[in-house]
mmCIF file of C-alpha atoms in Angstrom:
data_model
loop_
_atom_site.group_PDB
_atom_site.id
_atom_site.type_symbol
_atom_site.label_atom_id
_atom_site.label_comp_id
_atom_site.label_asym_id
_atom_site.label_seq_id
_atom_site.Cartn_x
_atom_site.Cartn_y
_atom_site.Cartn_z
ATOM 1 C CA UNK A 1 57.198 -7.233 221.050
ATOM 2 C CA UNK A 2 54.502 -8.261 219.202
ATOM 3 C CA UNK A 3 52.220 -6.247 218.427
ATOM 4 C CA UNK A 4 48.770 -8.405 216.398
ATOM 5 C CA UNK A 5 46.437 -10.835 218.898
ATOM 6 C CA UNK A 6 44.651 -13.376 217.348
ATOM 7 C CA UNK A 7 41.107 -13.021 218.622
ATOM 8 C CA UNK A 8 38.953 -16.100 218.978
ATOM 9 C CA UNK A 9 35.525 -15.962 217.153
ATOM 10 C CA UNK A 10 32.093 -17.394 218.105
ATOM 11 C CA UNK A 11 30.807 -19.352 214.580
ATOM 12 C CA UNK A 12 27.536 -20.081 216.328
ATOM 13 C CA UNK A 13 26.310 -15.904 215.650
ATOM 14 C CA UNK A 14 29.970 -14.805 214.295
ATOM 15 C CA UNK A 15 30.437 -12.303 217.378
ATOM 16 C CA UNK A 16 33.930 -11.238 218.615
ATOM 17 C CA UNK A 17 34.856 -10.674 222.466
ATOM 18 C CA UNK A 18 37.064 -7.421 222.531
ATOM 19 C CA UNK A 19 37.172 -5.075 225.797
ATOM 20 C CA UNK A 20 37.720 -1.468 224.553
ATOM 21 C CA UNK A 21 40.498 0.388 226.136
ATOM 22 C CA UNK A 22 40.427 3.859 227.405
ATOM 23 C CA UNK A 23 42.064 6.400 225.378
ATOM 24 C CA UNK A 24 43.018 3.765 222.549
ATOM 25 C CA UNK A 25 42.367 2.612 219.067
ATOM 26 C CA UNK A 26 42.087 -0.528 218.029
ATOM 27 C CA UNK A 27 41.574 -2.521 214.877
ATOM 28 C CA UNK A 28 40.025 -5.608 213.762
ATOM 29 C CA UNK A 29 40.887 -7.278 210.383
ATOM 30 C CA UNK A 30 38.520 -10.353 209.866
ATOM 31 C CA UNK A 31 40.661 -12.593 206.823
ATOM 32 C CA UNK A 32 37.982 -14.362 204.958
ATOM 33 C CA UNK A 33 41.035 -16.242 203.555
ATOM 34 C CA UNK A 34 42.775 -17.705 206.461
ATOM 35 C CA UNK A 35 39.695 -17.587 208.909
ATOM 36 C CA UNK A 36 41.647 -15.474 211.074
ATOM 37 C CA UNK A 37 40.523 -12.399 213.144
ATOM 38 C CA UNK A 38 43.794 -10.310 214.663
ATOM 39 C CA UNK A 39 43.557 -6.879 216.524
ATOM 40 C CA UNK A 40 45.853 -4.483 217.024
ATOM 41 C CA UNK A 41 46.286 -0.738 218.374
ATOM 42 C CA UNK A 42 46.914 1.718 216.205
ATOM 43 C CA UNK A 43 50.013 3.905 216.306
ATOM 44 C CA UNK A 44 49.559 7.087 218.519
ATOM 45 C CA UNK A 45 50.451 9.221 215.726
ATOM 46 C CA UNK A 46 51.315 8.503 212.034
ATOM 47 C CA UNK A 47 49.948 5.408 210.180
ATOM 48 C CA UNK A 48 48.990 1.799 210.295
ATOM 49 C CA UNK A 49 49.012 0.362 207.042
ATOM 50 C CA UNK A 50 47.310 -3.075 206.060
ATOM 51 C CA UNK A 51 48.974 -4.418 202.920
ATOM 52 C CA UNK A 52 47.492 -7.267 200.938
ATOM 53 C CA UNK A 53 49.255 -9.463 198.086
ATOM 54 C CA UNK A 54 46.449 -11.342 195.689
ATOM 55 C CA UNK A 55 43.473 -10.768 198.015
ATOM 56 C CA UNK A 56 45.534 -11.945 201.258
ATOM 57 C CA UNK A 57 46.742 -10.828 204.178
ATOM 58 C CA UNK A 58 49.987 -9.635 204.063
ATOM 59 C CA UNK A 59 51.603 -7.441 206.623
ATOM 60 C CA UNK A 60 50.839 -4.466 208.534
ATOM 61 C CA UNK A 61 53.183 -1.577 208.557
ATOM 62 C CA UNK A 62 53.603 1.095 211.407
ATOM 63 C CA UNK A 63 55.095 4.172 210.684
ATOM 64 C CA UNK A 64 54.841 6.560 213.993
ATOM 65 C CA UNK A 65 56.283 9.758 214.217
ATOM 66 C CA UNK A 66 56.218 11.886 217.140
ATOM 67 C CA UNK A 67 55.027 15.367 217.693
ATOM 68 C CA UNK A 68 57.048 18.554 218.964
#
């Protein structure tokens, strides 16, 4: 499943169209590099990790864990 949407961008005043969601998180990264905008939800609980390489982009890790 994936899990990062590309959103689509209005250049004219640089606004973004996003709904927000009840009861979740989500987050935006705006890459300056690709002229990309993706959103995602955060894990429920635990981490979500943006990593860049050389001022890019990279990957985005999600390490969940689940409580007891």
């Amino acid at each position: 499943m994936k899990r990062v949407n590309e959103l689509h961008v209005n250049i004219d005043n640089m606004s973004i169209e996003q709904k927000l969601e009840s009861g979740k998180i989500k987050i935006i990264v705006l890459d300056g590099q690709k002229g990309v905008v993706s959103s995602f939800e955060a894990v429920k609980h635990g981490e979500t990790v943006i990593e860049t390489v050389n001022g890019h982009a990279k990957r985005i890790h999600f390490r969940e864990s689940e409580l007891i």
